mmCIF file of C-alpha atoms and ligand atoms in Angstrom:
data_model
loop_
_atom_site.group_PDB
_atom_site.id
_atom_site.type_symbol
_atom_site.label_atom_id
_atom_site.label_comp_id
_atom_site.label_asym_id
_atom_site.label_seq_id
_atom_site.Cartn_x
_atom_site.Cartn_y
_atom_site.Cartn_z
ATOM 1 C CA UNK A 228 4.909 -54.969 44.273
ATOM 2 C CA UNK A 229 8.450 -54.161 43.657
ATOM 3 C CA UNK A 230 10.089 -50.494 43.353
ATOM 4 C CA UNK A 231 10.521 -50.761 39.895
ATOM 5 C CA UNK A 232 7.195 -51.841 39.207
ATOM 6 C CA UNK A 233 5.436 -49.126 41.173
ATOM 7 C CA UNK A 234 7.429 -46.822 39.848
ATOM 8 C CA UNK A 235 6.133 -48.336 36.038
ATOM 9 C CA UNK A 236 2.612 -48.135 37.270
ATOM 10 C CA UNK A 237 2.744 -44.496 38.686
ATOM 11 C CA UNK A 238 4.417 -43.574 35.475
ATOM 12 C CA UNK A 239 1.722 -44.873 33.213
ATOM 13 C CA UNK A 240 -0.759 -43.541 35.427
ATOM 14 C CA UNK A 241 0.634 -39.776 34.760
ATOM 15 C CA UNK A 242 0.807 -40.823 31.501
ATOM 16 C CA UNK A 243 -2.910 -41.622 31.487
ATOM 17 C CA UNK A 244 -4.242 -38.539 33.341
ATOM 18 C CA UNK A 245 -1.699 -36.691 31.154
ATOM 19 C CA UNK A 246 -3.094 -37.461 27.659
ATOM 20 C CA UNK A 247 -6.900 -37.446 29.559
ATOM 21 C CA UNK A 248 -6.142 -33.501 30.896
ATOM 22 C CA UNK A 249 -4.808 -32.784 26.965
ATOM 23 C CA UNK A 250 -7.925 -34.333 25.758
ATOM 24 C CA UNK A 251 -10.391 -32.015 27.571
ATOM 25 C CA UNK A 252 -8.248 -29.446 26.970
ATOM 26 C CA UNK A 253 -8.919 -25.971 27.166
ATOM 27 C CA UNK A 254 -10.817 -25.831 30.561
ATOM 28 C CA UNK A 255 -9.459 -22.409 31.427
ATOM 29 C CA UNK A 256 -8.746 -19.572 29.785
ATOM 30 C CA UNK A 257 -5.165 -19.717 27.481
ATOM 31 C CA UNK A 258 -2.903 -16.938 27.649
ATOM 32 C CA UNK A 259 -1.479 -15.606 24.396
ATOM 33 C CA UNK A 260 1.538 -13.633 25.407
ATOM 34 C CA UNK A 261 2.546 -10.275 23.355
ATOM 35 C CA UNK A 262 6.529 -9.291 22.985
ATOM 36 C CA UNK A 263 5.384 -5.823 22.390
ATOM 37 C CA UNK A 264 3.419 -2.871 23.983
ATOM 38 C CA UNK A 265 -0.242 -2.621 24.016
ATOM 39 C CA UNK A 266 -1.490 -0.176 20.867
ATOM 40 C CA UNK A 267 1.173 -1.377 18.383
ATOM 41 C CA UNK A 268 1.382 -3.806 15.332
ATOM 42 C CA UNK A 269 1.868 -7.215 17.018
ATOM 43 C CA UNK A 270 -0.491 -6.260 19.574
ATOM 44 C CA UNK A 271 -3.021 -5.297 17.091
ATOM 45 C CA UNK A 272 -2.359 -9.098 15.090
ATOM 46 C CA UNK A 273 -2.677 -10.732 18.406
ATOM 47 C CA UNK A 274 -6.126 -9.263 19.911
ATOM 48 C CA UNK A 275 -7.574 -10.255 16.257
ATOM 49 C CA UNK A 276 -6.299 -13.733 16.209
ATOM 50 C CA UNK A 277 -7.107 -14.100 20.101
ATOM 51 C CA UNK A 278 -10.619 -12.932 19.535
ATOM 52 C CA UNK A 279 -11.149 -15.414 16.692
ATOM 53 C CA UNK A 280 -9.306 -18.473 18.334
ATOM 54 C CA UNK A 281 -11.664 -17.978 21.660
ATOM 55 C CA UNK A 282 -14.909 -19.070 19.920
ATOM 56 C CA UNK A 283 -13.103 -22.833 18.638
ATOM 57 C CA UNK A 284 -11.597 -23.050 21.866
ATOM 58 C CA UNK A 285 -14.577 -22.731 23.866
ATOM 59 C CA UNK A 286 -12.266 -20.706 26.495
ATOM 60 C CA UNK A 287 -11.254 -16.677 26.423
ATOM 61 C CA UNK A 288 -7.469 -16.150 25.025
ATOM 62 C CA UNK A 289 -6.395 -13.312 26.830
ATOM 63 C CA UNK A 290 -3.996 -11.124 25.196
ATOM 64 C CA UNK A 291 -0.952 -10.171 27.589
ATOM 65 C CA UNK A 292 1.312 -7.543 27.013
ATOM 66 C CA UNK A 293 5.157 -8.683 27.833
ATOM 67 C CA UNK A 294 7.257 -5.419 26.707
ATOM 68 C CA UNK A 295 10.333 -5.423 26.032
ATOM 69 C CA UNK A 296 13.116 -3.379 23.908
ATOM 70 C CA UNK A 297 13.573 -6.311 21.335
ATOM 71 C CA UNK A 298 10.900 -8.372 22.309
ATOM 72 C CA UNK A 299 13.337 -10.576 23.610
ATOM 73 C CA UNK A 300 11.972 -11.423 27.382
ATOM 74 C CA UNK A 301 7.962 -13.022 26.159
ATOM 75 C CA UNK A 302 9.981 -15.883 23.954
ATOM 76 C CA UNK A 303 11.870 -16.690 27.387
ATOM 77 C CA UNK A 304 8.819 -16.193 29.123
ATOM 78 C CA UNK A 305 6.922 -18.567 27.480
ATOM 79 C CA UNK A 306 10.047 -21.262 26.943
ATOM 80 C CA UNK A 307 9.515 -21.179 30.738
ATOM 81 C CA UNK A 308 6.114 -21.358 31.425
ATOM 82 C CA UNK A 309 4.041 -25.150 31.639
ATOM 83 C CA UNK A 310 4.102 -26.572 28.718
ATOM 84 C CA UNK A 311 0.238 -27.149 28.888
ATOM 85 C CA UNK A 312 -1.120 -25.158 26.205
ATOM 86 C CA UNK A 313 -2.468 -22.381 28.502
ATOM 87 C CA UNK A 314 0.447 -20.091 27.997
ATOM 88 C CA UNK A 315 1.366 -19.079 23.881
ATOM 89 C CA UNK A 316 3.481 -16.956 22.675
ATOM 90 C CA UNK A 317 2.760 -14.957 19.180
ATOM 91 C CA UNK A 318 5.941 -13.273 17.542
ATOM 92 C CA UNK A 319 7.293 -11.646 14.717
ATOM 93 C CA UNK A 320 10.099 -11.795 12.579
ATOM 94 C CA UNK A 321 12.033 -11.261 15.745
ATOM 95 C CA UNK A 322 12.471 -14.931 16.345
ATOM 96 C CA UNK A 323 14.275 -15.149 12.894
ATOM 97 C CA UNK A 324 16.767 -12.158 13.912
ATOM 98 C CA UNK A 325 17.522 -12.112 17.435
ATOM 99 C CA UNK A 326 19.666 -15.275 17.067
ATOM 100 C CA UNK A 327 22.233 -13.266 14.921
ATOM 101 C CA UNK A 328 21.755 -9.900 16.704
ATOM 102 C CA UNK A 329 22.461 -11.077 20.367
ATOM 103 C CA UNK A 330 25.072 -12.558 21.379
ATOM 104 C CA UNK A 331 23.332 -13.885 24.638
ATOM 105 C CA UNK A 332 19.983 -15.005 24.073
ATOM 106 C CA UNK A 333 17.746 -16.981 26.607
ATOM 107 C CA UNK A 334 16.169 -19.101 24.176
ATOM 108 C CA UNK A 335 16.380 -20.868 20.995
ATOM 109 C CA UNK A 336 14.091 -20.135 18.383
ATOM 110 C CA UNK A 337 15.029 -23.438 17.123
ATOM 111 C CA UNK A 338 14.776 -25.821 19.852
ATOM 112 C CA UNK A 339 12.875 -24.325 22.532
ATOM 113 C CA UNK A 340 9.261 -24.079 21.217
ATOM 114 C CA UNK A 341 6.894 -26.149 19.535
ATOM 115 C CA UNK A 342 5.095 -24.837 16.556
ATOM 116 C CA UNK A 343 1.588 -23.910 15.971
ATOM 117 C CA UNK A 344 1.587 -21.981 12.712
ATOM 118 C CA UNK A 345 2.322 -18.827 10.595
ATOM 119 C CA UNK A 346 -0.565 -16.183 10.683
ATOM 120 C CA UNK A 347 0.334 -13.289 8.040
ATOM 121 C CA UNK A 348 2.596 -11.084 6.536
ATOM 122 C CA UNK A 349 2.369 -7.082 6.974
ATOM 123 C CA UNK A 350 4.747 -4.840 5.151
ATOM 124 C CA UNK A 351 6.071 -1.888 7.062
ATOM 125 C CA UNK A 352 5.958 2.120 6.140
ATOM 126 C CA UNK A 353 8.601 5.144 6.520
ATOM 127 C CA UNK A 354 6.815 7.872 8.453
ATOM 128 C CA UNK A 355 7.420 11.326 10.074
ATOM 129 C CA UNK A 356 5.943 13.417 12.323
ATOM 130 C CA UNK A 357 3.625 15.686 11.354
ATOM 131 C CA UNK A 358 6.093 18.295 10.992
ATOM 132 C CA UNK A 359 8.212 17.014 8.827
ATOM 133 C CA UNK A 360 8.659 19.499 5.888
ATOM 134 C CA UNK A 361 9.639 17.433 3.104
ATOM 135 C CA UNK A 362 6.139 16.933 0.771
ATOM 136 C CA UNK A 363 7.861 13.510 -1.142
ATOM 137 C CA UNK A 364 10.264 10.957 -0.411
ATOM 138 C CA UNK A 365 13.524 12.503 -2.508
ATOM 139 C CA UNK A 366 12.501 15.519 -0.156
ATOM 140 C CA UNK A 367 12.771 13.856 2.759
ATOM 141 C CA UNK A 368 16.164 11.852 1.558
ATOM 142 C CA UNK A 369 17.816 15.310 1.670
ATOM 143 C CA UNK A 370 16.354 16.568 4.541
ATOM 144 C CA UNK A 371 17.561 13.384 6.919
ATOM 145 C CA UNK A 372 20.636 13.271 5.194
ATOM 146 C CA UNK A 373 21.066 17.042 5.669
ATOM 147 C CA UNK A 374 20.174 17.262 9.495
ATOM 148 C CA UNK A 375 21.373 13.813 10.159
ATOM 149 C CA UNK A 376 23.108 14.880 13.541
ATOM 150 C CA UNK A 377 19.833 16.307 14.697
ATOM 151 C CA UNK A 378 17.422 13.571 13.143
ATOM 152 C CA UNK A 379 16.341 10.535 15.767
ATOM 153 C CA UNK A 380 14.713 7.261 14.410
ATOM 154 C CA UNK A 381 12.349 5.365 16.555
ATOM 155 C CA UNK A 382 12.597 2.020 17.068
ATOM 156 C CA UNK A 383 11.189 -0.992 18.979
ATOM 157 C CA UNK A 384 14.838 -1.889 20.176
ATOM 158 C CA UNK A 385 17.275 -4.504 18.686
ATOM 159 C CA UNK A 386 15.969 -8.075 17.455
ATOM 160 C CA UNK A 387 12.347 -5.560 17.125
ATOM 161 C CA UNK A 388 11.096 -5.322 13.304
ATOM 162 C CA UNK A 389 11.847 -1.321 13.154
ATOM 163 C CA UNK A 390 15.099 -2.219 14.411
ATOM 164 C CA UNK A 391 15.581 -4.536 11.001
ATOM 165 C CA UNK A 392 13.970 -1.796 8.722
ATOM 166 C CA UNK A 393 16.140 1.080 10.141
ATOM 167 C CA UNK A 394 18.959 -0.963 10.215
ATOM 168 C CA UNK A 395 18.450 -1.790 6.148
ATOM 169 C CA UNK A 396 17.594 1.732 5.101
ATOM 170 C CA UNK A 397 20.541 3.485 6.681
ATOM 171 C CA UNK A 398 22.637 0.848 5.061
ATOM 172 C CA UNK A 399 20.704 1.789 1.946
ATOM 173 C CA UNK A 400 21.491 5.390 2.138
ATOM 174 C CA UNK A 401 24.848 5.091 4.044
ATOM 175 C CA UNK A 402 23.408 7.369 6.624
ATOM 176 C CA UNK A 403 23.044 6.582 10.426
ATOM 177 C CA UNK A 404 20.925 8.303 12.720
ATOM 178 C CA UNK A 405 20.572 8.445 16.351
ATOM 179 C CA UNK A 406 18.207 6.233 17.451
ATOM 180 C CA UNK A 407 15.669 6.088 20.177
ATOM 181 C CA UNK A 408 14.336 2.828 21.714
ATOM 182 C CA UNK A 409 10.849 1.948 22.819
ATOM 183 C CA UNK A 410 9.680 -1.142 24.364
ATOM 184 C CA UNK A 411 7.110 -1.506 21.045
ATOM 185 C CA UNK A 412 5.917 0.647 18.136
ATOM 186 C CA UNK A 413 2.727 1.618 20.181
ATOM 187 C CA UNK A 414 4.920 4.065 22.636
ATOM 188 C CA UNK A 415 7.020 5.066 19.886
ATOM 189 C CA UNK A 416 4.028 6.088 17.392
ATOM 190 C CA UNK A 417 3.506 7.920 20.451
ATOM 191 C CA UNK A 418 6.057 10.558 20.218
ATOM 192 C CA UNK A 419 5.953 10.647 16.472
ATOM 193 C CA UNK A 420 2.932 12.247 16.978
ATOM 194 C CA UNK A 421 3.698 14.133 19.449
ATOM 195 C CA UNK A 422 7.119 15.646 17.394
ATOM 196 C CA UNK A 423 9.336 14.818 19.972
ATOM 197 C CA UNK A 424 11.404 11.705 17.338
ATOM 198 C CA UNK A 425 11.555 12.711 13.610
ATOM 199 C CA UNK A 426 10.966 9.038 11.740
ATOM 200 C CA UNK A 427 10.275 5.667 11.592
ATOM 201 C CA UNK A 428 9.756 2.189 9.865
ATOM 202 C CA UNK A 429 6.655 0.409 11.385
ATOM 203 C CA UNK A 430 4.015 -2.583 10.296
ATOM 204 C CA UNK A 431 1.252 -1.000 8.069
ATOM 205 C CA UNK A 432 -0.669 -2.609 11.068
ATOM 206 C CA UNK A 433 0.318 0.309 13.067
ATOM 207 C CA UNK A 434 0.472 3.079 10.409
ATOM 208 C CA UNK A 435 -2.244 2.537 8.073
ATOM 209 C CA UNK A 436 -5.323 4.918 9.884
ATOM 210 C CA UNK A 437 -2.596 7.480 10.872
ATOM 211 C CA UNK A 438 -1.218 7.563 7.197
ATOM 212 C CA UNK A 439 -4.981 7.530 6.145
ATOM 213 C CA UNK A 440 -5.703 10.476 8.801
ATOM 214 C CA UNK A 441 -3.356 12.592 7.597
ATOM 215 C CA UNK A 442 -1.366 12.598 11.256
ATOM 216 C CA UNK A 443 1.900 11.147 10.320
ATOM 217 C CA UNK A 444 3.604 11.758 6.568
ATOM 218 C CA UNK A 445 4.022 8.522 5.020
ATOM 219 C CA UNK A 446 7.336 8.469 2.403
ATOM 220 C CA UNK A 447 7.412 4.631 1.432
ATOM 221 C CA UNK A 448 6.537 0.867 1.846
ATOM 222 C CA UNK A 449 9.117 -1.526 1.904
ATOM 223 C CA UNK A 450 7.425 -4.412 -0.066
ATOM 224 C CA UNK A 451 7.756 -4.932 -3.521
ATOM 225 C CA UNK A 452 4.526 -3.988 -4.444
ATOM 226 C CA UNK A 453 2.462 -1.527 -3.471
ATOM 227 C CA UNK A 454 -0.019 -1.839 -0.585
ATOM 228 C CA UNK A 455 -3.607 -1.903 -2.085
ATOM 229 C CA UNK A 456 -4.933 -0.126 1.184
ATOM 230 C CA UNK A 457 -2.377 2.775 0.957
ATOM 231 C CA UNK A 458 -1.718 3.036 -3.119
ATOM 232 C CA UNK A 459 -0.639 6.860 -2.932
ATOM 233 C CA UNK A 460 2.719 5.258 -1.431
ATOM 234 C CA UNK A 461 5.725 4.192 -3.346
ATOM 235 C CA UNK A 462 7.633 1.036 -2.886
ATOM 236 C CA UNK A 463 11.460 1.654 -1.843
ATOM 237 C CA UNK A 464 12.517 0.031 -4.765
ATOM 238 C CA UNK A 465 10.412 2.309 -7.359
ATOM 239 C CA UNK A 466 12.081 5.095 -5.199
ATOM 240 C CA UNK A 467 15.219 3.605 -6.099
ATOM 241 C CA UNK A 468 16.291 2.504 -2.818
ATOM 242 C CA UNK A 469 17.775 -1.127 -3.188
ATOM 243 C CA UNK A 470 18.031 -4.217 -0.586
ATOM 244 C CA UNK A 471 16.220 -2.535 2.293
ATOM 245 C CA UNK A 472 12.788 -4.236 1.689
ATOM 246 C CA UNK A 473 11.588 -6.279 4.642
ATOM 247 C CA UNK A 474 8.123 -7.899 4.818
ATOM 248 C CA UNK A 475 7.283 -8.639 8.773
ATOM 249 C CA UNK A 476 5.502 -11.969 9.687
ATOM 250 C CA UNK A 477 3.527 -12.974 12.315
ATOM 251 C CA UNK A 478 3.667 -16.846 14.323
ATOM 252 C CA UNK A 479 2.218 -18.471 16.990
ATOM 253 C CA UNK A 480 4.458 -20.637 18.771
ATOM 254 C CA UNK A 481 4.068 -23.262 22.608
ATOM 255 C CA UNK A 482 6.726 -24.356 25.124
ATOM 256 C CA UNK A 483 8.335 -27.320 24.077
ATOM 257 C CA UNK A 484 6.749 -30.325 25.132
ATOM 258 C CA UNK A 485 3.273 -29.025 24.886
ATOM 259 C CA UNK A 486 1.244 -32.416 24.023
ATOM 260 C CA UNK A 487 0.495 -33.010 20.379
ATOM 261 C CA UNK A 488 -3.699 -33.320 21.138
ATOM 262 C CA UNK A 489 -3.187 -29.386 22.895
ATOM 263 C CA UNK A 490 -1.118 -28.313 19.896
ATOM 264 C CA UNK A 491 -3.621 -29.969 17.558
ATOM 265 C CA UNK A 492 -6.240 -28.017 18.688
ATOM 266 C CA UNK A 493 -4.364 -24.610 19.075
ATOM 267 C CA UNK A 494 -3.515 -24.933 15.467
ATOM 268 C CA UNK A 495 -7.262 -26.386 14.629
ATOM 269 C CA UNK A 496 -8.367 -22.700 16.147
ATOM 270 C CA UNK A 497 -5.479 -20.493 14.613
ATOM 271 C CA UNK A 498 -6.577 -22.025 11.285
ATOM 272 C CA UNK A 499 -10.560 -21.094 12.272
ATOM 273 C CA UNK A 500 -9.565 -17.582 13.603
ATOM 274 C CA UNK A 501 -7.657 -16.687 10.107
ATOM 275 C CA UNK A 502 -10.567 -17.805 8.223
ATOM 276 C CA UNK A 503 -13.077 -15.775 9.960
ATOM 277 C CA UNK A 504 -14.605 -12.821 7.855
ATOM 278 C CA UNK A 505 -13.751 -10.052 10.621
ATOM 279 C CA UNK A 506 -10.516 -10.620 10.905
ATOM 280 C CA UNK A 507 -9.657 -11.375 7.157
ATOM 281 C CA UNK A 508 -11.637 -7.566 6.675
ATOM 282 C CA UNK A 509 -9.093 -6.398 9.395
ATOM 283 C CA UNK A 510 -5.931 -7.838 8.060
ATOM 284 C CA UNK A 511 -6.869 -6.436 4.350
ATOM 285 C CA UNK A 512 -7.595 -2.868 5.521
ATOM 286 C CA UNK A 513 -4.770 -3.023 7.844
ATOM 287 C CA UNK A 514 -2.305 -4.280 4.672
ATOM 288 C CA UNK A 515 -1.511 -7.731 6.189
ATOM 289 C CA UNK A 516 -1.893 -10.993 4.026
ATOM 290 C CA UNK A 517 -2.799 -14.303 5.641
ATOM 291 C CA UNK A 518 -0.332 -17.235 4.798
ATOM 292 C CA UNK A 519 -2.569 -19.744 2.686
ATOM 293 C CA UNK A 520 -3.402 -22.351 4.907
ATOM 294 C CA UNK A 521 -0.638 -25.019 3.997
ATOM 295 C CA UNK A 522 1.407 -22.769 5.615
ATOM 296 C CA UNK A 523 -0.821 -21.704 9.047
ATOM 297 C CA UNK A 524 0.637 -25.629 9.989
ATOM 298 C CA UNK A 525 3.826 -26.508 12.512
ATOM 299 C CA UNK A 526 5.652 -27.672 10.243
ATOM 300 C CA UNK A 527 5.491 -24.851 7.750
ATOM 301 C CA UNK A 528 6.644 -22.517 10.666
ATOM 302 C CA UNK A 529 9.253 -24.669 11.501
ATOM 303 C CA UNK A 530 10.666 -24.379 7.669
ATOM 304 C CA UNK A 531 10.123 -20.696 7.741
ATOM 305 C CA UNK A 532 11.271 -20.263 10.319
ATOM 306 C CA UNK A 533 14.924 -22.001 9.985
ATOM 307 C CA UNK A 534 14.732 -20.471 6.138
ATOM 308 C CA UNK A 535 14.267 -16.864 7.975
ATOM 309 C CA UNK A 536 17.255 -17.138 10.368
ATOM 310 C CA UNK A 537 19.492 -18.485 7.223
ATOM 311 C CA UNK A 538 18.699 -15.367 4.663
ATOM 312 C CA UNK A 539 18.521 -12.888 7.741
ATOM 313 C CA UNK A 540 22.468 -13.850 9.183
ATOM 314 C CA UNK A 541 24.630 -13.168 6.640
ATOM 315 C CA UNK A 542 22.789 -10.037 5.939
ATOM 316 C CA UNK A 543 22.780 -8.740 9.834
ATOM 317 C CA UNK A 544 26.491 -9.911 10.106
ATOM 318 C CA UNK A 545 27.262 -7.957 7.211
ATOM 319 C CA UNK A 546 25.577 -4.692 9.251
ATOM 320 C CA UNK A 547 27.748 -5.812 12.366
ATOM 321 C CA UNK A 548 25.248 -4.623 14.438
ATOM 322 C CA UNK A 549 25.126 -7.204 17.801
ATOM 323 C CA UNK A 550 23.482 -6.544 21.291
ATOM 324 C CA UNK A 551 24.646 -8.576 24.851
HETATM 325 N N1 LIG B 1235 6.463 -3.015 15.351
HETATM 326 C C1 LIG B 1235 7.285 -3.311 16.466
HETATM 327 C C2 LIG B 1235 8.616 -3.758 15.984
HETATM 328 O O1 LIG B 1235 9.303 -2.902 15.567
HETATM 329 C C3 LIG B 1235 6.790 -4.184 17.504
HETATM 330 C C4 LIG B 1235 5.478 -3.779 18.095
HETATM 331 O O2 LIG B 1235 5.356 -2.812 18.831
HETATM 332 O O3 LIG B 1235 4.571 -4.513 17.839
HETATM 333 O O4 LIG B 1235 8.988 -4.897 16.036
#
């Protein structure tokens, strides 16, 4: 047989045992990789949905915690790893910001992933610490603005959703404040407990049974409308605070060239796992809504996606606030 034709033959042959490896896919467990620290919103999305995709699957998804300040090394992470369907990635609206905020990033939302779906939409809280003095939210407008050289915000770090919300409400209220990175919300909910930062803007995922515990003071929501599992707390814009809402949402995403039969069947048990009565009780006491499931589809994450990073540019340009 000639070169060339070997060559054809070995290539269909990989082809073959290619498409015959997708089609018994999973045969081990998948790894659903976290941007975020263990204990905080996106965490708290991902061990639901990783709990309810393992029983479709027939194989564990095991949640893994990739921390970073900005959530920015998972994505890259993931963009690296075999594109076999054992390694996912679940994000936030991160993926929609980062491209603006950074000036180096090592991926592309855009090109580097393939799409499994969107999985819900949580809006996010102001809180204090415990100690905070002010009993409403016009009280605690003075107070910041008052002691805003001794006032820290906690954030998740830039490209993180707290970074967004902070970033919007000081613009908002034309004050800044010195802020205080974590590597996730978990850490930083943390030391708002513990007194040692004064504020932040976090997923209701995160907040809701502290707000409901009475351990953190809980000023406003930044959706629209008001959160049916936390209705004692005002939206920003009934407070009179304008353009600083920001609704956080949740995606699972592959590394590019995952085959279509292993993406058909990580979207077949996303679209099982948002169904499933636990975790639609979770997601409802926790505030989060599940996208309807036209949208919990590739192609509906690819729009919303690209739609995301379009309204989110001009608006984080405007801030001027970049990282390296
Ligand atoms: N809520 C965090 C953020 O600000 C991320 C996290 O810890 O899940 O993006």
């Amino acid at each position: 047989m000639k070169a060339a034709s070997i060559r054809l033959v070995a290539a269909s042959l990989a082809l073959v045992a290619g498409s015959a490896l997708a089609q018994n896919y999973p045969t081990k467990s998948v790894t659903m990789m976290v941007p975020f620290a263990a204990g905080g919103p996106t965490d708290t999305v991902a061990r639901l949905v990783a709990q309810g995709m393992t029983k479709p699957l027939g194989e564990t998804v095991i949640v893994e915690n990739r921390p970073s300040a900005g959530g920015i090394l998972a994505p890259e992470q993931v963009k690296n790893a075999r594109p076999d369907g054992y390694t996912i990635l679940i994000h936030h609206i991160g993926m929609a910001t980062t491209p603006t905020l950074y000036r180096k990033l090592r991926f592309d939302p855009l090109n580097d992933f393939e799409y499994i779906g969107l999985i819900n939409e949580v809006p996010m809280t102001i809180i204090a610490k415990p100690q905070m003095p002010a009993k409403d939210f016009k009280e605690f407008l003075s107070y910041i603005k008052a002691n805003k050289d001794k006032v820290s915000y906690a954030n998740a770090g830039i490209g993180a959703a707290s970074h967004l919300c902070g970033m919007l409400f000081m613009n908002a209220i034309q004050t800044s404040f010195l802020t205080v990175p974590y590597k996730g919300t978990g850490p930083a909910m943390n030391d708002l407990l513990g007194g040692t930062v004064d504020f932040m803007c976090d997923q209701t995922t995160n907040t809701t049974s502290q707000i409901k515990a009475g351990k953190v003071k809980a000023y406003a929501i930044t959706s629209e409308k008001r959160v049916p599992s936390l209705p004692d707390v005002p939206t920003l814009g009934e407070l009179g605070v304008k353009n600083a809402d920001v609704g956080i949402w949740h995606a699972l995403y592959a590394p590019k060239g995952t085959p279509k039969p292993v993406l058909d069947k990580l979207v077949g048990a996303m679209q099982t796992a948002l169904a499933d009565e636990n975790v639609q009780k979770r997601f409802g006491d926790l505030g989060a809504v599940t996208f309807p499931k036209d949208k919990q589809t590739p192609a509906a994450l690819q729009a919303h996606l690209k739609a995301e990073i379009d309204k989110w540019a001009p608006l984080i340009k405007k801030a001027g606030q970049y990282a390296d």
